[in-house]
């Protein structure tokens, strides 16, 4: 991936790959989209992909594989135990990260499950820069609680701070003093904070966290699922690291961690995951859980074909022309929307473009799920499927209280090597049009509300006929256009 300056002076991302396999898309008429979102309970997770034009729900498992990855899948050794495929993957992980023990899992949240079951007990407190939904759920189910120690800049929607995902070291020290190091099973740093706009942390911040952990004898655990984008941001934004290779930055990060777990769906464009561990005793504590919950120790519930693709994906993780595509496409989309007045998270982070639903729909109370309503409205007017990252993604307290999210975002993920700039431009145009009609959008209420991870499969309905009015306005402005 490169950025070139056109004769007009404009800087536009230039793809450093060519497309050799294509998949046909469909763009249903808006009347059909209205029916589809109603049938899905106004939850974009429940839409059928056949009814979606651009699937920007997530980048997990939907990134495009390279020709080398596809070819490697044909060499897989499908032995149940002692597979040569496992050996190749382990050797590559050891080469990249330098951590001597690997527990394979079928994806990142499975790794969270094993870590929580092993380390978290009743009354545990887990400090982190910000939570992820499944991480928090696993810790809570084991009797622990999460303490978010983000910096003051972390929740500033509009900012120029390059590392809004940093952990506040003063808050970390204060928490240790308050609850005691004995009650903290580990400190967790999420690289590329998912729920606050894919914002990165700096390498300097990680070194500071390491020093505090060493001082108090604490484990430092990293969720490296979004490592790819964070590596790029460290090289681009952290002056002391600009002359280092991506491979060296990746090793520097791993060397500072006791445990590194990941979803391969994100960092290697293949479906899988795992836990890298530095300490043999901790490895042995978790080892027995893998065959119990995942699969044998040499596949962990993964397809060996996907494991071969992971191995090649780790090479591509260290390729600057590869890992810069996501951040540069996202920055382009963020800039284009911001230029049209649409409220977005800045600076552009990783994972995707994040629209600020609280400012977009400042007339919709948080109790009416503005991020969920905006995600439904975006699909309605464009066929683009995004993901709600706000109060819907929280979970009610045991007394039924609704905790209001600190941010109300609609995430428009940018799967790697999937979309063209013309498709991104289409999404920008429709969202910008929707912003001019934002007064038409109303709130949502639950029809079916699951107790755990409700945003995955709960159903909602509009509070009034705002969707019908939005369809009528679309037809007025666009005529017969899709």
PDB file of C-alpha atoms in Angstrom, residues 7-162:
ATOM      1  CA  UNK A   7      -1.642  16.139  -9.953  1.00  0.00           C
ATOM      2  CA  UNK A   8      -4.573  17.833  -8.204  1.00  0.00           C
ATOM      3  CA  UNK A   9      -2.563  17.755  -4.981  1.00  0.00           C
ATOM      4  CA  UNK A  10      -4.905  15.216  -3.401  1.00  0.00           C
ATOM      5  CA  UNK A  11      -3.373  12.272  -1.517  1.00  0.00           C
ATOM      6  CA  UNK A  12      -5.229   9.023  -2.186  1.00  0.00           C
ATOM      7  CA  UNK A  13      -4.363   5.498  -0.986  1.00  0.00           C
ATOM      8  CA  UNK A  14      -2.997   3.333  -3.780  1.00  0.00           C
ATOM      9  CA  UNK A  15      -3.539  -0.427  -3.522  1.00  0.00           C
ATOM     10  CA  UNK A  16      -0.347  -2.458  -3.859  1.00  0.00           C
ATOM     11  CA  UNK A  17      -2.194  -5.547  -5.041  1.00  0.00           C
ATOM     12  CA  UNK A  18      -4.436  -6.581  -7.896  1.00  0.00           C
ATOM     13  CA  UNK A  19      -7.788  -8.386  -7.740  1.00  0.00           C
ATOM     14  CA  UNK A  20      -7.827 -11.884  -9.261  1.00  0.00           C
ATOM     15  CA  UNK A  21     -10.983 -13.395  -7.746  1.00  0.00           C
ATOM     16  CA  UNK A  22     -14.236 -11.466  -7.414  1.00  0.00           C
ATOM     17  CA  UNK A  23     -17.516 -12.083  -5.624  1.00  0.00           C
ATOM     18  CA  UNK A  24     -20.769 -10.690  -6.974  1.00  0.00           C
ATOM     19  CA  UNK A  25     -22.610  -8.219  -4.730  1.00  0.00           C
ATOM     20  CA  UNK A  26     -26.236  -7.136  -4.748  1.00  0.00           C
ATOM     21  CA  UNK A  27     -27.804  -3.838  -3.721  1.00  0.00           C
ATOM     22  CA  UNK A  28     -31.489  -4.378  -2.845  1.00  0.00           C
ATOM     23  CA  UNK A  29     -33.903  -1.452  -3.363  1.00  0.00           C
ATOM     24  CA  UNK A  30     -34.562   0.633  -0.277  1.00  0.00           C
ATOM     25  CA  UNK A  31     -38.053  -0.834   0.139  1.00  0.00           C
ATOM     26  CA  UNK A  32     -36.511  -4.299   0.378  1.00  0.00           C
ATOM     27  CA  UNK A  33     -33.870  -3.016   2.785  1.00  0.00           C
ATOM     28  CA  UNK A  34     -36.638  -1.630   4.993  1.00  0.00           C
ATOM     29  CA  UNK A  35     -38.218  -5.072   5.112  1.00  0.00           C
ATOM     30  CA  UNK A  36     -34.894  -6.786   5.773  1.00  0.00           C
ATOM     31  CA  UNK A  37     -33.930  -4.554   8.713  1.00  0.00           C
ATOM     32  CA  UNK A  38     -37.395  -5.030  10.246  1.00  0.00           C
ATOM     33  CA  UNK A  39     -37.103  -8.818   9.891  1.00  0.00           C
ATOM     34  CA  UNK A  40     -33.677  -8.590  11.539  1.00  0.00           C
ATOM     35  CA  UNK A  41     -35.136  -6.824  14.555  1.00  0.00           C
ATOM     36  CA  UNK A  42     -33.170  -3.668  13.702  1.00  0.00           C
ATOM     37  CA  UNK A  43     -30.026  -5.557  14.667  1.00  0.00           C
ATOM     38  CA  UNK A  44     -27.454  -5.561  11.879  1.00  0.00           C
ATOM     39  CA  UNK A  45     -25.985  -8.812  13.221  1.00  0.00           C
ATOM     40  CA  UNK A  46     -29.219 -10.552  12.205  1.00  0.00           C
ATOM     41  CA  UNK A  47     -29.209  -9.345   8.588  1.00  0.00           C
ATOM     42  CA  UNK A  48     -28.534 -11.983   5.950  1.00  0.00           C
ATOM     43  CA  UNK A  49     -25.357 -11.198   4.067  1.00  0.00           C
ATOM     44  CA  UNK A  50     -27.241 -11.779   0.795  1.00  0.00           C
ATOM     45  CA  UNK A  51     -29.236  -8.644   1.654  1.00  0.00           C
ATOM     46  CA  UNK A  52     -26.135  -6.517   2.315  1.00  0.00           C
ATOM     47  CA  UNK A  53     -24.204  -4.493  -0.272  1.00  0.00           C
ATOM     48  CA  UNK A  54     -21.063  -3.578   1.713  1.00  0.00           C
ATOM     49  CA  UNK A  55     -20.480  -5.688   4.802  1.00  0.00           C
ATOM     50  CA  UNK A  56     -18.628  -3.385   7.193  1.00  0.00           C
ATOM     51  CA  UNK A  57     -19.848  -5.173  10.311  1.00  0.00           C
ATOM     52  CA  UNK A  58     -16.399  -6.486  11.206  1.00  0.00           C
ATOM     53  CA  UNK A  59     -12.997  -7.402   9.827  1.00  0.00           C
ATOM     54  CA  UNK A  60     -12.987 -10.709  11.746  1.00  0.00           C
ATOM     55  CA  UNK A  61     -12.777 -13.630   9.359  1.00  0.00           C
ATOM     56  CA  UNK A  62     -13.762 -11.577   6.314  1.00  0.00           C
ATOM     57  CA  UNK A  63     -10.394 -10.146   5.276  1.00  0.00           C
ATOM     58  CA  UNK A  64      -9.279 -11.265   1.836  1.00  0.00           C
ATOM     59  CA  UNK A  65      -6.559 -13.920   1.813  1.00  0.00           C
ATOM     60  CA  UNK A  66      -3.551 -13.569  -0.454  1.00  0.00           C
ATOM     61  CA  UNK A  67      -2.616 -15.953  -3.253  1.00  0.00           C
ATOM     62  CA  UNK A  68       0.190 -17.296  -1.044  1.00  0.00           C
ATOM     63  CA  UNK A  69      -2.269 -18.058   1.744  1.00  0.00           C
ATOM     64  CA  UNK A  70      -4.643 -19.848  -0.595  1.00  0.00           C
ATOM     65  CA  UNK A  71      -1.785 -21.917  -1.992  1.00  0.00           C
ATOM     66  CA  UNK A  72      -0.499 -22.818   1.481  1.00  0.00           C
ATOM     67  CA  UNK A  73      -3.877 -24.241   2.447  1.00  0.00           C
ATOM     68  CA  UNK A  74      -3.305 -27.056  -0.055  1.00  0.00           C
ATOM     69  CA  UNK A  75      -0.199 -28.217   1.855  1.00  0.00           C
ATOM     70  CA  UNK A  76      -2.020 -28.798   5.156  1.00  0.00           C
ATOM     71  CA  UNK A  77      -1.260 -31.905   7.198  1.00  0.00           C
ATOM     72  CA  UNK A  78      -4.562 -33.007   8.731  1.00  0.00           C
ATOM     73  CA  UNK A  79      -3.080 -35.439  11.275  1.00  0.00           C
ATOM     74  CA  UNK A  80      -4.977 -35.238  14.556  1.00  0.00           C
ATOM     75  CA  UNK A  81      -1.766 -35.135  16.602  1.00  0.00           C
ATOM     76  CA  UNK A  82       1.789 -34.198  15.683  1.00  0.00           C
ATOM     77  CA  UNK A  83       0.713 -32.314  12.566  1.00  0.00           C
ATOM     78  CA  UNK A  84       3.452 -30.761  10.449  1.00  0.00           C
ATOM     79  CA  UNK A  85       1.062 -27.834   9.960  1.00  0.00           C
ATOM     80  CA  UNK A  86       1.207 -27.100  13.690  1.00  0.00           C
ATOM     81  CA  UNK A  87       4.999 -27.256  13.647  1.00  0.00           C
ATOM     82  CA  UNK A  88       5.192 -24.738  10.815  1.00  0.00           C
ATOM     83  CA  UNK A  89       2.782 -22.387  12.610  1.00  0.00           C
ATOM     84  CA  UNK A  90       4.549 -22.697  15.958  1.00  0.00           C
ATOM     85  CA  UNK A  91       7.961 -22.080  14.398  1.00  0.00           C
ATOM     86  CA  UNK A  92       6.653 -18.937  12.709  1.00  0.00           C
ATOM     87  CA  UNK A  93       5.051 -17.647  15.935  1.00  0.00           C
ATOM     88  CA  UNK A  94       8.309 -18.262  17.779  1.00  0.00           C
ATOM     89  CA  UNK A  95      10.259 -16.438  15.081  1.00  0.00           C
ATOM     90  CA  UNK A  96       7.943 -13.399  15.103  1.00  0.00           C
ATOM     91  CA  UNK A  97       7.158 -13.071  18.807  1.00  0.00           C
ATOM     92  CA  UNK A  98       9.865 -15.053  20.581  1.00  0.00           C
ATOM     93  CA  UNK A  99       7.533 -16.568  23.190  1.00  0.00           C
ATOM     94  CA  UNK A 100       8.278 -20.287  23.812  1.00  0.00           C
ATOM     95  CA  UNK A 101       4.788 -21.673  24.505  1.00  0.00           C
ATOM     96  CA  UNK A 102       1.685 -21.625  22.315  1.00  0.00           C
ATOM     97  CA  UNK A 103      -1.857 -22.776  23.089  1.00  0.00           C
ATOM     98  CA  UNK A 104      -3.991 -22.879  19.915  1.00  0.00           C
ATOM     99  CA  UNK A 105      -7.648 -21.797  20.119  1.00  0.00           C
ATOM    100  CA  UNK A 106     -10.329 -21.468  17.483  1.00  0.00           C
ATOM    101  CA  UNK A 107     -10.509 -17.674  17.940  1.00  0.00           C
ATOM    102  CA  UNK A 108      -9.672 -14.808  20.284  1.00  0.00           C
ATOM    103  CA  UNK A 109     -12.631 -15.089  22.648  1.00  0.00           C
ATOM    104  CA  UNK A 110     -11.743 -18.723  23.263  1.00  0.00           C
ATOM    105  CA  UNK A 111      -8.338 -17.499  24.445  1.00  0.00           C
ATOM    106  CA  UNK A 112     -10.111 -15.043  26.757  1.00  0.00           C
ATOM    107  CA  UNK A 113     -12.145 -17.912  28.178  1.00  0.00           C
ATOM    108  CA  UNK A 114      -9.055 -19.977  29.015  1.00  0.00           C
ATOM    109  CA  UNK A 115      -7.240 -17.019  30.555  1.00  0.00           C
ATOM    110  CA  UNK A 116     -10.220 -16.002  32.680  1.00  0.00           C
ATOM    111  CA  UNK A 117     -10.865 -19.563  33.911  1.00  0.00           C
ATOM    112  CA  UNK A 118      -7.223 -19.943  34.877  1.00  0.00           C
ATOM    113  CA  UNK A 119      -6.460 -16.568  36.434  1.00  0.00           C
ATOM    114  CA  UNK A 120      -9.682 -14.815  37.507  1.00  0.00           C
ATOM    115  CA  UNK A 121     -11.414 -15.681  40.793  1.00  0.00           C
ATOM    116  CA  UNK A 122     -14.201 -14.148  42.880  1.00  0.00           C
ATOM    117  CA  UNK A 123     -13.232 -10.590  43.760  1.00  0.00           C
ATOM    118  CA  UNK A 124     -10.459 -10.283  41.161  1.00  0.00           C
ATOM    119  CA  UNK A 125      -9.867  -6.856  39.636  1.00  0.00           C
ATOM    120  CA  UNK A 126      -8.477  -6.637  36.100  1.00  0.00           C
ATOM    121  CA  UNK A 127      -7.145  -3.236  35.031  1.00  0.00           C
ATOM    122  CA  UNK A 128      -7.110  -2.468  31.312  1.00  0.00           C
ATOM    123  CA  UNK A 129      -6.947   0.489  28.957  1.00  0.00           C
ATOM    124  CA  UNK A 130     -10.474  -0.340  27.772  1.00  0.00           C
ATOM    125  CA  UNK A 131     -12.674  -3.411  27.803  1.00  0.00           C
ATOM    126  CA  UNK A 132     -13.904  -5.503  24.924  1.00  0.00           C
ATOM    127  CA  UNK A 133     -17.384  -6.990  25.204  1.00  0.00           C
ATOM    128  CA  UNK A 134     -16.431 -10.664  25.377  1.00  0.00           C
ATOM    129  CA  UNK A 135     -13.376  -9.987  27.556  1.00  0.00           C
ATOM    130  CA  UNK A 136     -15.510  -8.249  30.143  1.00  0.00           C
ATOM    131  CA  UNK A 137     -18.136 -10.992  29.999  1.00  0.00           C
ATOM    132  CA  UNK A 138     -15.594 -13.765  30.656  1.00  0.00           C
ATOM    133  CA  UNK A 139     -14.050 -11.885  33.571  1.00  0.00           C
ATOM    134  CA  UNK A 140     -17.442 -11.085  35.072  1.00  0.00           C
ATOM    135  CA  UNK A 141     -18.655 -14.688  34.741  1.00  0.00           C
ATOM    136  CA  UNK A 142     -15.607 -15.803  36.757  1.00  0.00           C
ATOM    137  CA  UNK A 143     -16.463 -13.363  39.554  1.00  0.00           C
ATOM    138  CA  UNK A 144     -14.043 -10.592  38.646  1.00  0.00           C
ATOM    139  CA  UNK A 145     -14.518  -7.020  37.610  1.00  0.00           C
ATOM    140  CA  UNK A 146     -12.930  -4.754  35.035  1.00  0.00           C
ATOM    141  CA  UNK A 147     -11.369  -1.374  35.797  1.00  0.00           C
ATOM    142  CA  UNK A 148     -10.795   0.833  32.757  1.00  0.00           C
ATOM    143  CA  UNK A 149      -7.759   3.082  33.138  1.00  0.00           C
ATOM    144  CA  UNK A 150      -7.850   5.068  29.907  1.00  0.00           C
ATOM    145  CA  UNK A 151      -6.181   8.448  29.652  1.00  0.00           C
ATOM    146  CA  UNK A 152      -8.203  11.663  29.610  1.00  0.00           C
ATOM    147  CA  UNK A 153      -7.731  11.857  25.832  1.00  0.00           C
ATOM    148  CA  UNK A 154      -9.158   8.358  25.327  1.00  0.00           C
ATOM    149  CA  UNK A 155     -12.790   9.468  25.272  1.00  0.00           C
ATOM    150  CA  UNK A 156     -12.267  12.764  23.450  1.00  0.00           C
ATOM    151  CA  UNK A 157     -14.181  12.264  20.230  1.00  0.00           C
ATOM    152  CA  UNK A 158     -12.310  14.918  18.271  1.00  0.00           C
ATOM    153  CA  UNK A 159      -8.614  15.018  19.031  1.00  0.00           C
ATOM    154  CA  UNK A 160      -5.145  15.130  17.542  1.00  0.00           C
ATOM    155  CA  UNK A 161      -3.628  12.861  20.194  1.00  0.00           C
ATOM    156  CA  UNK A 162      -1.818  10.058  18.321  1.00  0.00           C
TER     157      UNK A 162
END
